[in-house]
Amino acid sequence: MSENIIEMKNIGKSFNKTKVLNDVNFNLKNGEVHALVGGNGAGKSTLMKILTGVYTKEEGKIYIEGSLVDIKNLNDAENYGISIIFQELSLVPTLSVAENIFLNNEPKKNKSKLINDKKMIEETKKLLNDLELEIDPKIRISELSVGYAQMIEIAKAVSKDAKILIMDEPTAALSENETTLLFDFIDKLKEKNVSIIYISHRMEEIFKITDRITILRNGKKITTVKTSQIDMDKLIEYIVGKNLEEKFEWKPRKNSFKKDKPVLEVKNFSSFKSNLNDVNFKLFKGEILGVAGLMGSGRSEMVETIFGLDDKKTGQILLDGKEISIKNAEDAMDKGFALIPEDRREEGLILDHSVKENILLTVFDETKSRLLINNNIGKDITNNYIDKLNIVTDSMHKKVSLLSGGNQQKVVLAKWLATEPRIYLLDEPTIGVDIGAKTEIMEIIREIANSGKSVLVISSELRELMAVSDRILIMSEGKVVDSFERSEIRSEEDLQHAIQN
Amino acid sequence: MQSKIKGRFRFDWQQNIVFIAFAFVFIFFAITLYKDGFLSVFNIANIFRQTAIISVMAIGMTFVISAGEIDLSVGSITALSALSTALVLDAGLGIIIALIVGLATGMFFGVVNGFFVSQIGIPSFLVTLGMMGTIRGTAMWLTDTKPIPILNDTYNFWFGSGNIGLIPILFFWMILIGLIGYVVYNKTTFGRHTLAVGGNEKAAKYTGVKTSLIKFKVMALSGLMAGLAGMLYAGRMQSGRYTFGEGDELSVIAAVILGGTSLFGGMGTIIGTLVGALLMGVINNGLIIAGLDVSQQMIIRGLIIILAVALGKKK
Ligand SMILES: Nc1ncnc2c1ncn2[C@@H]1O[C@H](COP(=O)(O)OP(=O)(O)OP(=O)(O)O)[C@@H](O)[C@H]1O
Ligand SMILES: [Mg+2]
């Protein structure tokens, strides 16, 4: 038997005449954790979808344990022992946790065709236990936050006892704690000699858990290296194709802002529905306020509540010192708020519409000259953002659903940035975004604040949070438990510590 | 360990409102129409007779709607299957052949619907809207709009007109199909995958569920159930006629939605559907006994349906 459990040779693939994979070679060794990295739209997900039979390749060959195989669909892949966690959640929101984990793999009562629900729920409990998740197996997926849904997705993939496990950005929606849980679990899998392909835009993770790294850029393979033989700078250079000057460093703000009258003040915010418990904070003009906390600490719930998406709240919102009531999202937008939601597929995008239509949705009125829509204004706005955020798409008329995951996220950002509100509420704005665009987004956030607007940004990536925030709130169990000036925080560990307590 | 998510106790209004509505309407009529014999054994039996045929179609429709599709052709299918059954019996070919032909008629059109929906990718709304006219037209043309009487008493007894003791035979059909439907919906992979397709087709596909096959099967199943419903019409009316089941598609869909199945797919209940059908039956029956004329009945029925669904939306 060869040492490579998988060999993909000279793989080529195009969509509508655009070549997205070009002569790509990829090998996975038995028992290794192999990182697959590259910018948004580089072709990582496409390569993995070819390996699992979701897409058909146009060129090339795939060998598993040395023999040539033809994988036509997911069931074939599963028969070869390959299991995948897709980047886009592949859970059915209306079904329960257990039903999802065992979808298409339902345990049967002996000798009959009937589903054994009891066994299904027991096995789910066991599995969730292994992942240290206390989630009721009978709860519907639609009731879970994105992070938990992501954990269920992971549980679903590992439930199949695969020999080869593909993880396409499994940690994108996870915070540090869950990520650590996942890494512990990956260690356990390694002991069982499971081979893992790991896709992520988080560099630290790559260095922490992978043995080798393959870099793709614009559909071509750049190289494969041992993780121990490359450093972060070099890796980033391979990914972006040039030396990235500024990484995530905190830059003291050019325009200092006055902290006398807050633009936004939230007082005694509570909500039974989302377990918010007496939240208080202030946001000043020109300030970037970071919010850190564990998964389920109420960060998303807090901004959603401010944005008028929760009608069961109590407490006050003061805008420029005057109490206001926000009834719904439209009302919030009228009052100068914008929320970039965490769950982009559910809340952020109309997937069947084009890039342009999505970006312009929020600024429709501005594209009109007199009564009619002026197409040129719209095109200009769109092109501007495609450029700025480096959105990889063949044209602005491409359906958003056909973009790569990170590029979809960039469209969400563009859409809200275009509205030019006074107060930005950003919930995990860089989920799934590549390292090049991340620095760009950080810079945009700084620009926004410099122009006198206020930004509240939630992020599970502490480096990012520390790079932009002037002040950081720590949330826990629905409360704001602490608040630090950026200058008080010396290191990421400091912050991590504050979050854990 | 902080990852803790418990199922908060939540009363699922959308799925349970039908029971409350049913109890409310039933008690209301029982009190106000007591003197008019609403609670008499004869009348209760009558309600079941009127409800059973709709229920049979509604079971099939629950699968269709759960998969995120719709079937508007069920009413027309009943007419054609009733007619073809009547013709077979008229020709003296016997009950077995009649049974096969009646069911096959329904199944055939279900399969045609399923083919267009799953293989060609036309939305089920359009396919079945078209088929609705085509099938009813075929039924008219088949006998030149003439009704065909059924003189086979055994058939008439078992497929619609008979009683066992005080209980109408149609009640047993309703229970039988309801039971089978319940098991298939809740306990088999087919049922589970139907919900998965309706809940998130892409996710289902990415989990290896054969989504087109599921869509094909639900449409075929709905056709089959409509075929059976047509045979029950034939037995109950002791004839076949092209007008059977006119407008039934709407009652059927209303029963399913009232019962708590999501119009967008992915969630549903068979028991709810049965109670939803009964609720419609009770309303119709009560309004007739109360002596309302047809126009008043239509107005009130419409309002009650909207009210019940609106209440179900309440969080
Ligand atoms: N079904 C499709 N139809 C058309 N184009 C597609 C389709 N799927 C992917 N593409 C295109 O192929 C390219 C590669 O996409 P892919 O999803 O593989 O990128 P990726 O490396 O996974 O990026 P990300 O980091 O953003 O997830 C993108 O430009 C994308 O727009
Ligand atoms: Mg991807």
PDB file of C-alpha atoms in Angstrom, chain A residues 49 54 74-75 86 88 90-95 99 103-104 106 108 113-115 117 120 132-136 139-140 143-144 148 156 177-178 273 294, chain B residues 1-8 10 12 15 183 186-189 192-193 195-200 202-210 265-267 315:
ATOM      1  CA  LYS A  49     -16.417  18.863  -3.760  1.00  0.00           C
ATOM      2  CA  VAL A  54     -20.606  16.813  -5.534  1.00  0.00           C
ATOM      3  CA  LEU A  74     -21.647  11.624  -1.949  1.00  0.00           C
ATOM      4  CA  ASN A  75     -22.761   8.100  -1.303  1.00  0.00           C
ATOM      5  CA  PHE A  86     -19.295  21.478   4.074  1.00  0.00           C
ATOM      6  CA  GLU A  88     -22.186  25.989   3.736  1.00  0.00           C
ATOM      7  CA  SER A  90     -25.700  21.141   5.347  1.00  0.00           C
ATOM      8  CA  LEU A  91     -28.250  20.840   8.098  1.00  0.00           C
ATOM      9  CA  VAL A  92     -32.018  20.838   7.746  1.00  0.00           C
ATOM     10  CA  PRO A  93     -33.318  23.595  10.041  1.00  0.00           C
ATOM     11  CA  THR A  94     -36.736  22.019  10.515  1.00  0.00           C
ATOM     12  CA  LEU A  95     -35.368  18.685  11.709  1.00  0.00           C
ATOM     13  CA  GLU A  99     -32.529  13.602  12.905  1.00  0.00           C
ATOM     14  CA  LEU A 103     -30.025  11.866   8.087  1.00  0.00           C
ATOM     15  CA  ASN A 104     -29.574   9.298   5.343  1.00  0.00           C
ATOM     16  CA  GLU A 106     -30.965   6.298  10.100  1.00  0.00           C
ATOM     17  CA  LYS A 108     -33.368   0.774  11.915  1.00  0.00           C
ATOM     18  CA  LYS A 113     -37.520  -0.748   7.697  1.00  0.00           C
ATOM     19  CA  LEU A 114     -38.682   1.394  10.543  1.00  0.00           C
ATOM     20  CA  ILE A 115     -36.445   4.035  12.081  1.00  0.00           C
ATOM     21  CA  ASP A 117     -35.707   6.806  17.129  1.00  0.00           C
ATOM     22  CA  MET A 120     -30.839   7.418  17.265  1.00  0.00           C
ATOM     23  CA  GLU A 132     -18.497  17.857  25.243  1.00  0.00           C
ATOM     24  CA  LEU A 133     -21.677  19.432  23.983  1.00  0.00           C
ATOM     25  CA  GLU A 134     -24.738  19.476  26.134  1.00  0.00           C
ATOM     26  CA  ILE A 135     -27.394  19.928  23.533  1.00  0.00           C
ATOM     27  CA  ASP A 136     -30.773  18.287  23.617  1.00  0.00           C
ATOM     28  CA  ILE A 139     -34.110  20.358  19.670  1.00  0.00           C
ATOM     29  CA  ARG A 140     -34.637  21.737  16.176  1.00  0.00           C
ATOM     30  CA  GLU A 143     -33.287  27.036  17.386  1.00  0.00           C
ATOM     31  CA  LEU A 144     -29.504  26.831  17.544  1.00  0.00           C
ATOM     32  CA  TYR A 148     -23.791  25.346  17.759  1.00  0.00           C
ATOM     33  CA  LYS A 156     -22.666  14.650  11.903  1.00  0.00           C
ATOM     34  CA  ASN A 177     -13.492  27.407  23.435  1.00  0.00           C
ATOM     35  CA  GLU A 178     -15.302  25.369  20.876  1.00  0.00           C
ATOM     36  CA  LYS A 273     -36.330  35.305  24.989  1.00  0.00           C
ATOM     37  CA  LEU A 294     -17.848  32.811  24.596  1.00  0.00           C
TER      38      LEU A 294
ATOM     39  CA  MET B   1     -18.208  22.991  30.297  1.00  0.00           C
ATOM     40  CA  GLN B   2     -20.381  25.824  29.129  1.00  0.00           C
ATOM     41  CA  SER B   3     -21.908  24.486  25.980  1.00  0.00           C
ATOM     42  CA  LYS B   4     -25.340  23.906  27.260  1.00  0.00           C
ATOM     43  CA  ILE B   5     -28.474  24.090  25.216  1.00  0.00           C
ATOM     44  CA  LYS B   6     -31.639  22.670  26.592  1.00  0.00           C
ATOM     45  CA  GLY B   7     -34.865  22.410  24.732  1.00  0.00           C
ATOM     46  CA  ARG B   8     -36.784  25.227  26.294  1.00  0.00           C
ATOM     47  CA  ARG B  10     -42.315  25.766  24.182  1.00  0.00           C
ATOM     48  CA  ASP B  12     -45.790  24.654  19.498  1.00  0.00           C
ATOM     49  CA  GLN B  15     -48.746  22.388  15.309  1.00  0.00           C
ATOM     50  CA  VAL B 183     -45.979   5.187  10.254  1.00  0.00           C
ATOM     51  CA  ASN B 186     -42.711   9.348  11.102  1.00  0.00           C
ATOM     52  CA  LYS B 187     -40.924   6.052  11.098  1.00  0.00           C
ATOM     53  CA  THR B 188     -39.413   5.448   7.678  1.00  0.00           C
ATOM     54  CA  THR B 189     -36.489   6.930   5.809  1.00  0.00           C
ATOM     55  CA  ARG B 192     -37.692  11.557   7.102  1.00  0.00           C
ATOM     56  CA  HIS B 193     -36.130  12.374   3.755  1.00  0.00           C
ATOM     57  CA  LEU B 195     -39.073  16.427   5.517  1.00  0.00           C
ATOM     58  CA  ALA B 196     -35.395  16.969   4.842  1.00  0.00           C
ATOM     59  CA  VAL B 197     -36.054  17.908   1.219  1.00  0.00           C
ATOM     60  CA  GLY B 198     -38.741  20.359   2.264  1.00  0.00           C
ATOM     61  CA  GLY B 199     -36.649  21.772   5.088  1.00  0.00           C
ATOM     62  CA  ASN B 200     -33.513  22.457   3.084  1.00  0.00           C
ATOM     63  CA  LYS B 202     -29.488  21.637  -0.653  1.00  0.00           C
ATOM     64  CA  ALA B 203     -28.583  20.325   2.767  1.00  0.00           C
ATOM     65  CA  ALA B 204     -30.482  17.133   2.043  1.00  0.00           C
ATOM     66  CA  LYS B 205     -28.625  16.746  -1.215  1.00  0.00           C
ATOM     67  CA  TYR B 206     -25.297  17.370   0.493  1.00  0.00           C
ATOM     68  CA  THR B 207     -26.134  14.576   2.873  1.00  0.00           C
ATOM     69  CA  GLY B 208     -26.634  12.161   0.033  1.00  0.00           C
ATOM     70  CA  VAL B 209     -30.427  12.188   0.056  1.00  0.00           C
ATOM     71  CA  LYS B 210     -31.777  11.516  -3.429  1.00  0.00           C
ATOM     72  CA  GLY B 265     -42.236  22.405   3.790  1.00  0.00           C
ATOM     73  CA  GLY B 266     -40.003  20.659   6.274  1.00  0.00           C
ATOM     74  CA  MET B 267     -42.483  20.331   9.111  1.00  0.00           C
ATOM     75  CA  LYS B 315     -45.575  32.869  18.994  1.00  0.00           C
TER      76      LYS B 315
END
